[in-house]
Short mmCIF file of C-alpha atoms and ligand atoms in Angstrom, two decimals:
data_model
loop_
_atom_site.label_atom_id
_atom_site.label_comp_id
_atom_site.label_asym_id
_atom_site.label_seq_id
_atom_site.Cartn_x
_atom_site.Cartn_y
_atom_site.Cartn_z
CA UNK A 251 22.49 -32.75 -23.64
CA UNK A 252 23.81 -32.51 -19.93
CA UNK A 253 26.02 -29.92 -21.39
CA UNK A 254 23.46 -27.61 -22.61
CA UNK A 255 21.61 -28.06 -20.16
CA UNK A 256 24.56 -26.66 -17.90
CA UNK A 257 25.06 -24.16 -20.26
CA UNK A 258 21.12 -23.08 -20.20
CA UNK A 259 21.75 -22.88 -16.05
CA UNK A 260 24.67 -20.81 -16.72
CA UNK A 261 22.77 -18.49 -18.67
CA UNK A 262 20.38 -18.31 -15.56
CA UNK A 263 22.83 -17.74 -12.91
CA UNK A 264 24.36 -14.98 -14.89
CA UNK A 265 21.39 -13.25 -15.56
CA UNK A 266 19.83 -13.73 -11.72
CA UNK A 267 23.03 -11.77 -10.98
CA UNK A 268 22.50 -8.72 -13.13
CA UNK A 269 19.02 -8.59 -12.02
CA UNK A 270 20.31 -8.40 -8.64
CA UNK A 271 23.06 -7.69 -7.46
CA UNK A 272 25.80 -9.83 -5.70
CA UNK A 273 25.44 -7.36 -2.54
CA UNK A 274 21.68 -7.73 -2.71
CA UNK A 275 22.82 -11.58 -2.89
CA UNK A 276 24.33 -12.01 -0.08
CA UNK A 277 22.12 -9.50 2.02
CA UNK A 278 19.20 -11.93 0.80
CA UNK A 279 21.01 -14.78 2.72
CA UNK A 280 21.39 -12.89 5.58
CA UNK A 281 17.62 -11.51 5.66
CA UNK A 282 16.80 -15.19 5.36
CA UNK A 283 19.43 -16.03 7.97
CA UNK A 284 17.64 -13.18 10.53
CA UNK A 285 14.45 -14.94 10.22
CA UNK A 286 15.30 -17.86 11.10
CA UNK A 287 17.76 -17.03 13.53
CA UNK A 288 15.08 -14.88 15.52
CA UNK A 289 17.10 -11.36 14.89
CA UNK A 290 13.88 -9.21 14.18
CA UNK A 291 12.32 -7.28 16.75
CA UNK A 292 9.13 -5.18 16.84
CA UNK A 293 9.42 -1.50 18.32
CA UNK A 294 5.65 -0.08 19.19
CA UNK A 295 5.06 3.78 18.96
CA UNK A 296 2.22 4.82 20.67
CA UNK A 297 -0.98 7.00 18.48
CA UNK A 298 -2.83 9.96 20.66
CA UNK A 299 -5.70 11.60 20.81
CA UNK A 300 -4.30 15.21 20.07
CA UNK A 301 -7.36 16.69 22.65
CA UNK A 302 -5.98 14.87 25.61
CA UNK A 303 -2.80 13.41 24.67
CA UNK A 304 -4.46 9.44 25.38
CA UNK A 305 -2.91 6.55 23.92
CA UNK A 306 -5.19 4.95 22.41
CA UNK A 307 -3.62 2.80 19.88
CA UNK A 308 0.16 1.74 17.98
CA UNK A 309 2.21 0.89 15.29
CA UNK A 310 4.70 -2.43 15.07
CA UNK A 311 8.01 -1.22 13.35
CA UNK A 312 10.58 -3.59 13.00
CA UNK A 313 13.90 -3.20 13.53
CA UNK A 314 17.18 -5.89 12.51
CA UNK A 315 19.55 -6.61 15.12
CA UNK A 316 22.45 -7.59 13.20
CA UNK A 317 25.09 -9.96 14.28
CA UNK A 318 28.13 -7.34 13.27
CA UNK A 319 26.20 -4.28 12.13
CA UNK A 320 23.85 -3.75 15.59
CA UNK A 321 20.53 -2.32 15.32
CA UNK A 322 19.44 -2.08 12.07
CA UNK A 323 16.19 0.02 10.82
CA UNK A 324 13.64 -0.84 7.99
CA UNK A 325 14.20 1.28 5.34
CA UNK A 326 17.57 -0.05 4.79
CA UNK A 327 15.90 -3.69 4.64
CA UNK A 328 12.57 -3.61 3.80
CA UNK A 329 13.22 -2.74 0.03
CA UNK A 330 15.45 -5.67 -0.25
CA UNK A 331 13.09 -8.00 1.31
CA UNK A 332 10.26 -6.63 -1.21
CA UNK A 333 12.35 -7.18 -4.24
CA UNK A 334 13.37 -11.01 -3.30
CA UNK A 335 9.99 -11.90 -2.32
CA UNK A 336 11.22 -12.65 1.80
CA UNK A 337 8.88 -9.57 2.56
CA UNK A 338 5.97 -12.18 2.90
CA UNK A 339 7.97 -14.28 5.76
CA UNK A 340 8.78 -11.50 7.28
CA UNK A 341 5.29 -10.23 7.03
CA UNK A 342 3.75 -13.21 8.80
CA UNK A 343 6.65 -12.95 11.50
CA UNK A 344 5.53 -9.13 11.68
CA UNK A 345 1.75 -9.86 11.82
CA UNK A 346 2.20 -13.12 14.39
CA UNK A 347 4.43 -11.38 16.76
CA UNK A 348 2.07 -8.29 16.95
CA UNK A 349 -1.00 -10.95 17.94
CA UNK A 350 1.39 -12.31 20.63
CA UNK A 351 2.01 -9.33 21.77
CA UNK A 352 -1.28 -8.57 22.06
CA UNK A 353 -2.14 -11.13 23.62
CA UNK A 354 0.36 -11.46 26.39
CA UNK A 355 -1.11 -8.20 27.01
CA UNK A 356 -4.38 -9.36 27.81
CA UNK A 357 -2.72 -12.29 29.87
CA UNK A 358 -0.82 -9.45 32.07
CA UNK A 359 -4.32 -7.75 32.12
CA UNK A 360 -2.93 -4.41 30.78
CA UNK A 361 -5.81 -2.02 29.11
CA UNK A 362 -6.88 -2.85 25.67
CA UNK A 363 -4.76 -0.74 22.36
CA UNK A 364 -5.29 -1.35 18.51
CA UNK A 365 -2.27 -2.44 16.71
CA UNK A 366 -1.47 -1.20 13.58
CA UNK A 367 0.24 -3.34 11.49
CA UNK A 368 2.51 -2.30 8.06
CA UNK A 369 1.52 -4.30 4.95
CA UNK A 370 3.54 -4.39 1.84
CA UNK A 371 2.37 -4.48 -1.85
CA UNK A 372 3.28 -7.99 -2.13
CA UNK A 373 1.40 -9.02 0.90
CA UNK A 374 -1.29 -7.98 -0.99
CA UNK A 375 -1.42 -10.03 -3.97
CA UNK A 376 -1.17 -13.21 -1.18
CA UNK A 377 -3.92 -14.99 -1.86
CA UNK A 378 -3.67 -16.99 1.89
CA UNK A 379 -3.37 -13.52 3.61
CA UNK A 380 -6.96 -13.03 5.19
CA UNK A 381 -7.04 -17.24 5.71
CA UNK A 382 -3.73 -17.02 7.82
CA UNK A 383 -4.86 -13.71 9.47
CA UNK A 384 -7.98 -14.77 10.32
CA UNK A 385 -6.47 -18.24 11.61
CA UNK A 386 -3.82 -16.21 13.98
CA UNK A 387 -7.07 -14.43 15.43
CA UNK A 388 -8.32 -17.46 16.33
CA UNK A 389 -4.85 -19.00 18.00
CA UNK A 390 -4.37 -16.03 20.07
CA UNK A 391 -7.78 -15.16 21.05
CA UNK A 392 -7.50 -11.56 19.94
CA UNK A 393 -10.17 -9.48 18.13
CA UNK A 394 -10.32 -8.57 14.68
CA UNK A 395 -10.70 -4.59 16.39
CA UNK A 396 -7.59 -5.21 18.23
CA UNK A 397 -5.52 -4.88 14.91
CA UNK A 398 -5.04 -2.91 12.09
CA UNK A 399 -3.19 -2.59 8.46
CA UNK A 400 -1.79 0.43 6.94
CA UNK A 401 -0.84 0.29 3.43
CA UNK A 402 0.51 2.81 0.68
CA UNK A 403 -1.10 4.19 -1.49
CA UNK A 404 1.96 3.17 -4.08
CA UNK A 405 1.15 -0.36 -2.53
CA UNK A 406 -2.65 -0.37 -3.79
CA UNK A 407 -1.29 1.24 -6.95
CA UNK A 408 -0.14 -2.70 -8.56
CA UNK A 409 -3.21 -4.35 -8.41
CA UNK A 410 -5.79 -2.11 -7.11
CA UNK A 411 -9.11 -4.89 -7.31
CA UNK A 412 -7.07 -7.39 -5.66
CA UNK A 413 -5.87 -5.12 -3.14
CA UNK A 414 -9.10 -3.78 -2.42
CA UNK A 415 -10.69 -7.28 -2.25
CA UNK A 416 -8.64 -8.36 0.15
CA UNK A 417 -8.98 -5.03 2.46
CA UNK A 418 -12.49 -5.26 2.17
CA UNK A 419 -12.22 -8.58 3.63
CA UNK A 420 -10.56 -7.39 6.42
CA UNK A 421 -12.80 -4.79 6.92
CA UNK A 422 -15.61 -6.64 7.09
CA UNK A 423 -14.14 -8.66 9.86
CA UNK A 424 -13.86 -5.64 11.91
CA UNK A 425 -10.07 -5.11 11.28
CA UNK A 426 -9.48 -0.98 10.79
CA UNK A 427 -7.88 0.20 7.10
CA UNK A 428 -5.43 2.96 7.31
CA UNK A 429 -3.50 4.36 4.51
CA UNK A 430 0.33 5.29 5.12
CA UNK A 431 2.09 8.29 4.07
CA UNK A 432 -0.97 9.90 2.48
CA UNK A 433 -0.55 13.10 0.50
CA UNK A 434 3.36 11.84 -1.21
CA UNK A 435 1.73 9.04 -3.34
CA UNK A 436 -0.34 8.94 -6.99
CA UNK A 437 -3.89 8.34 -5.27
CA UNK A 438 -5.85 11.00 -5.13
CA UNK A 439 -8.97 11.77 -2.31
CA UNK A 440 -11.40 11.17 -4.90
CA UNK A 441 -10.06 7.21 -4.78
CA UNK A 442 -10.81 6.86 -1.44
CA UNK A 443 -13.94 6.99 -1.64
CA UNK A 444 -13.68 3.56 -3.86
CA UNK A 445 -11.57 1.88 -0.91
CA UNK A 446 -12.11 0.36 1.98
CA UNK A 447 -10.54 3.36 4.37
CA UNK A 448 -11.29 4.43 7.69
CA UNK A 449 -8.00 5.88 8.76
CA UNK A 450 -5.70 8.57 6.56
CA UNK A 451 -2.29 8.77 8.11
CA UNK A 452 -1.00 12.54 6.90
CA UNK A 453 2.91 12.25 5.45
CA UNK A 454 5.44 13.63 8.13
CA UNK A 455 7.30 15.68 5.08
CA UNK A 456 3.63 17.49 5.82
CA UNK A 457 3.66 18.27 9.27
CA UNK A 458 7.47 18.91 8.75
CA UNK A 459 7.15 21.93 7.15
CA UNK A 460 3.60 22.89 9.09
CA UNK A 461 5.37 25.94 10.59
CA UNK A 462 7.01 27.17 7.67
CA UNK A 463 5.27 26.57 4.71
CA UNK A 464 1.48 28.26 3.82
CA UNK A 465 1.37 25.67 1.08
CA UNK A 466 1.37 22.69 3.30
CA UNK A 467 -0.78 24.13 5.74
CA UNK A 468 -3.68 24.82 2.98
CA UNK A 469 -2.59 20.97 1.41
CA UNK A 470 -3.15 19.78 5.33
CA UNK A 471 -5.98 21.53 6.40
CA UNK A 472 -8.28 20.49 2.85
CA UNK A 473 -6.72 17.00 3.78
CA UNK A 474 -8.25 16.73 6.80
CA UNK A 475 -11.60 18.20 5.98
CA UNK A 476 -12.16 15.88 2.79
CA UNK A 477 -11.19 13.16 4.88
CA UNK A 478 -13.71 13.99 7.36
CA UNK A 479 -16.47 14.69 4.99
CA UNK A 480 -16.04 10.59 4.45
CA UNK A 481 -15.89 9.71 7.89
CA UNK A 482 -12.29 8.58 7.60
CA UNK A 483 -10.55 9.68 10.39
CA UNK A 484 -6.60 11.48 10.11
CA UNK A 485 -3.71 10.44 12.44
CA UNK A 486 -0.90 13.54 11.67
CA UNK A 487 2.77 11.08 11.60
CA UNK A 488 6.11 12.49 12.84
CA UNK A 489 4.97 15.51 15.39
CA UNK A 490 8.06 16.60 17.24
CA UNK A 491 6.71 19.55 18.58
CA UNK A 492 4.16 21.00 20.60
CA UNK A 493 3.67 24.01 18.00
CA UNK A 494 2.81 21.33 15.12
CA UNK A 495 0.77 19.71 17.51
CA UNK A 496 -1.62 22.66 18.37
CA UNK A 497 -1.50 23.59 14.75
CA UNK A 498 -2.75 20.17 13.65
CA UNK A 499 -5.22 20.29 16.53
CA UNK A 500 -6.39 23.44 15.15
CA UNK A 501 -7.28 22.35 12.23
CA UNK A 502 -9.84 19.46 13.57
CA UNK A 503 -6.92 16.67 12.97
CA UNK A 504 -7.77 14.00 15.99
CA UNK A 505 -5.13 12.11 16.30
CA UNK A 506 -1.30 11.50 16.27
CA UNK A 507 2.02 10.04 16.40
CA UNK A 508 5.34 11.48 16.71
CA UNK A 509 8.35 11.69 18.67
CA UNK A 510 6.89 14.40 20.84
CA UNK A 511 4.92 11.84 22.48
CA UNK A 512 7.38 8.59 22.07
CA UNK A 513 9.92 6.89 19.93
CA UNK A 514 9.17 3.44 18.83
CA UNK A 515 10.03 1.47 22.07
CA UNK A 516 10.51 -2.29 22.91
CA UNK A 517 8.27 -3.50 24.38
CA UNK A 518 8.67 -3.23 28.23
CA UNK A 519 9.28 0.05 27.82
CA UNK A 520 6.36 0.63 25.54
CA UNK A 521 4.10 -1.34 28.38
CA UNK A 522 5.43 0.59 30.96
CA UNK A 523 4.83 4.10 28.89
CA UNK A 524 1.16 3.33 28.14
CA UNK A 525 -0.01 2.42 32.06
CA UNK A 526 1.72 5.75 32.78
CA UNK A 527 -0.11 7.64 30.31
CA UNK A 528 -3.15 5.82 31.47
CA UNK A 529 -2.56 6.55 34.85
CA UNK A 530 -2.09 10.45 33.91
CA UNK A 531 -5.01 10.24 32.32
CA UNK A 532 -6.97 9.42 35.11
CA UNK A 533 -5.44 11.66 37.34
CA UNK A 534 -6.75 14.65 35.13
CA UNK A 535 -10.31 13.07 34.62
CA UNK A 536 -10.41 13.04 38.51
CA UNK A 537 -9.13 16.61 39.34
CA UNK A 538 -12.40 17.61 36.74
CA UNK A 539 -14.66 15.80 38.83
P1 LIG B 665 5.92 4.21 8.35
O1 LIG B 665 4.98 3.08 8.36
O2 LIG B 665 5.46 5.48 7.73
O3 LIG B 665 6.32 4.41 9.88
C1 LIG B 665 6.59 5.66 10.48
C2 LIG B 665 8.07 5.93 10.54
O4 LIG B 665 8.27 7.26 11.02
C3 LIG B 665 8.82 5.02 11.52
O5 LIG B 665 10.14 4.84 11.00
C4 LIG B 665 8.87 5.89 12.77
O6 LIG B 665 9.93 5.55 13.64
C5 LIG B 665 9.09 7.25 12.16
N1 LIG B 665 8.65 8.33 13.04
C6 LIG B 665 7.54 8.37 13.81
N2 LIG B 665 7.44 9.54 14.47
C7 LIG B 665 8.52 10.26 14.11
C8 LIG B 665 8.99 11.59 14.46
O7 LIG B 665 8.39 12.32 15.24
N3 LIG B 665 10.16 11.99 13.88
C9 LIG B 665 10.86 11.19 13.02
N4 LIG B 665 11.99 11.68 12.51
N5 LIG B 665 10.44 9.96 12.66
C10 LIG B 665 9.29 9.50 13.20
P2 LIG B 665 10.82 3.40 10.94
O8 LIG B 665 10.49 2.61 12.15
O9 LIG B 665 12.25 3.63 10.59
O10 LIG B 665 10.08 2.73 9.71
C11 LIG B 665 10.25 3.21 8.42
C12 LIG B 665 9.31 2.53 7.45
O11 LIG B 665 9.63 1.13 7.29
C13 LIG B 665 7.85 2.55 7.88
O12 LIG B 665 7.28 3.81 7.61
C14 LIG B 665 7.29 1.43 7.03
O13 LIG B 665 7.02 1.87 5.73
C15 LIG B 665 8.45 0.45 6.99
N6 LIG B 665 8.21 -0.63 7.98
C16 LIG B 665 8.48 -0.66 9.31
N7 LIG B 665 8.10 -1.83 9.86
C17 LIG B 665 7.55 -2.57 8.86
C18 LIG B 665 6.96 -3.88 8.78
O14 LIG B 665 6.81 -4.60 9.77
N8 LIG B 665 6.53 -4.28 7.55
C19 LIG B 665 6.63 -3.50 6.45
N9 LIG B 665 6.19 -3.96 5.27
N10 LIG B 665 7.18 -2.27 6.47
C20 LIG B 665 7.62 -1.80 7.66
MG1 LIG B 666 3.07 2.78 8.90
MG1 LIG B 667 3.85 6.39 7.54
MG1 LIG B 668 6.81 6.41 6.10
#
């Protein structure tokens, strides 16, 4: 009996290892090794008002710094952490370190941002999600409208009422929706209007190819107005350049994010970015008065 049953957990080691494989085995242990060992850190890139250039909000990326292999980004670890099931660990590390941050902000008495947050499929099929959220809130004494989630629309593709549920939840606690990467997914604009939106984050593969391509402009601009017709409002991702910039101003997009502004930046250096920007800002209010 002992021997089958070795045999049966033979069977099961074998087949865990064609399933995955023994890279993605190891790489698990390490992911698992990161978390615990403290290795993640959160980068912050600053969102803009396109009509002013005022930060006004951010996004928490995290980045891996590895023992041997230095700073590592998320696409080459997020998909691994999604497929082992570690992505909802990391999430909570993700979602708690943003509150902190938050709220050491309010401690250093530094002017109020949003935080926008990156949830992944399986974070949405966690049935303790809005409990634990909610309970963070309450630890750190930061708003519900100091936060925000952006999902993709591939991630509300696996269980779409459970997913909604759960960001209508949110929503009703005053926590802003925004949807990631719009425009490269399977949803289309007439779905929207069945979820609980209020931000549309255009695909930088869009504003990419703003200058180039008439397609993408057309794709953009109808974008934009659709989204506005259901008072969602559009940040434009990945602007490098003040010519994609005026063109996305032009057509009524009101807000952004790129690398013409700011990289993702620790953050000190984010801190220190946003009082300057604030501090520009109200330089140019006072030379209209
Ligand atoms: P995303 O949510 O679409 O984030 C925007 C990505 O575009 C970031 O890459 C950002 O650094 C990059 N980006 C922003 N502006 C520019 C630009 O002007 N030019 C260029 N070339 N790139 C720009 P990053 O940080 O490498 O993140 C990649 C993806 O990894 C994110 O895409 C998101 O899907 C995922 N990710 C990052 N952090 C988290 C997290 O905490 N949780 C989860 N589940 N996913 C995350
Ligand atoms: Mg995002
Ligand atoms: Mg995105
Ligand atoms: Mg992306």
């Amino acid at each position: 009996r002992a021997k089958q049953l070795g045999k049966n957990q033979y069977a099961f080691y074998t087949k865990n290892i064609k399933d995955n494989t023994m890279k993605d085995i190891l790489e698990e242990d390490e992911l698992h090794r990161a978390l615990t060992k403290n290795e993640f850190e959160l980068y912050y890139q600053p969102q803009f008002k396109l009509a002013n250039g005022k930060i006004f909000s951010a996004e928490a990326l995290i980045r891996w710094h590895h023992p041997e292999r230095g700073l590592i980004g998320p696409d080459t670890f997020i998909p691994l952490a999604e497929r082992t099931g570690l992505i909802i660990d990391i999430g909570y590390w993700v979602i708690e370190t943003s509150i902190a941050f938050i709220a050491q902000r309010h401690k250093d008495r530094l002017s109020p941002i949003c935080m926008h947050i990156n949830l992944s499929a399986l974070q949405l099929r966690d049935a303790k999600l809005v409990k634990q959220v909610t309970k963070l809130l309450d630890q750190y004494q930061v708003s519900p409208k100091e936060i925000g989630f952006e999902v993709t629309e591939t991630a509300l593709l696996s269980d779409v009422t459970l997913a909604s549920n759960i960001l209508q939840a949110f929503q009703n606690m005053g926590i802003s929706i925004a949807i990631d990467d719009f425009g490269v997914g399977f949803s289309s604009l007439g779905q929207l209007k069945n979820l609980p939106v209020n931000i549309l984050k255009i695909d930088k593969s869009f504003v990419d190819d703003l200058e180039t391509n008439p397609n993408d402009k057309k794709i953009v601009e109808a974008i934009i107005a659709m989204a506005h017709k259901l008072s969602i409002h559009v940040v434009a991702e990945g602007i490098e350049n003040e010519t994609q910039w005026c063109l996305l101003e032009n057509y009524s997009c009101e807000y952004g994010q790129g690398y013409v502004v700011s990289r993702p930046l620790p953050k000190a250096a984010f801190n220190t970015l946003v009082e300057k920007n604030k501090q520009a800002y109200r330089k140019s209010l006072e030379k209209d008065i």
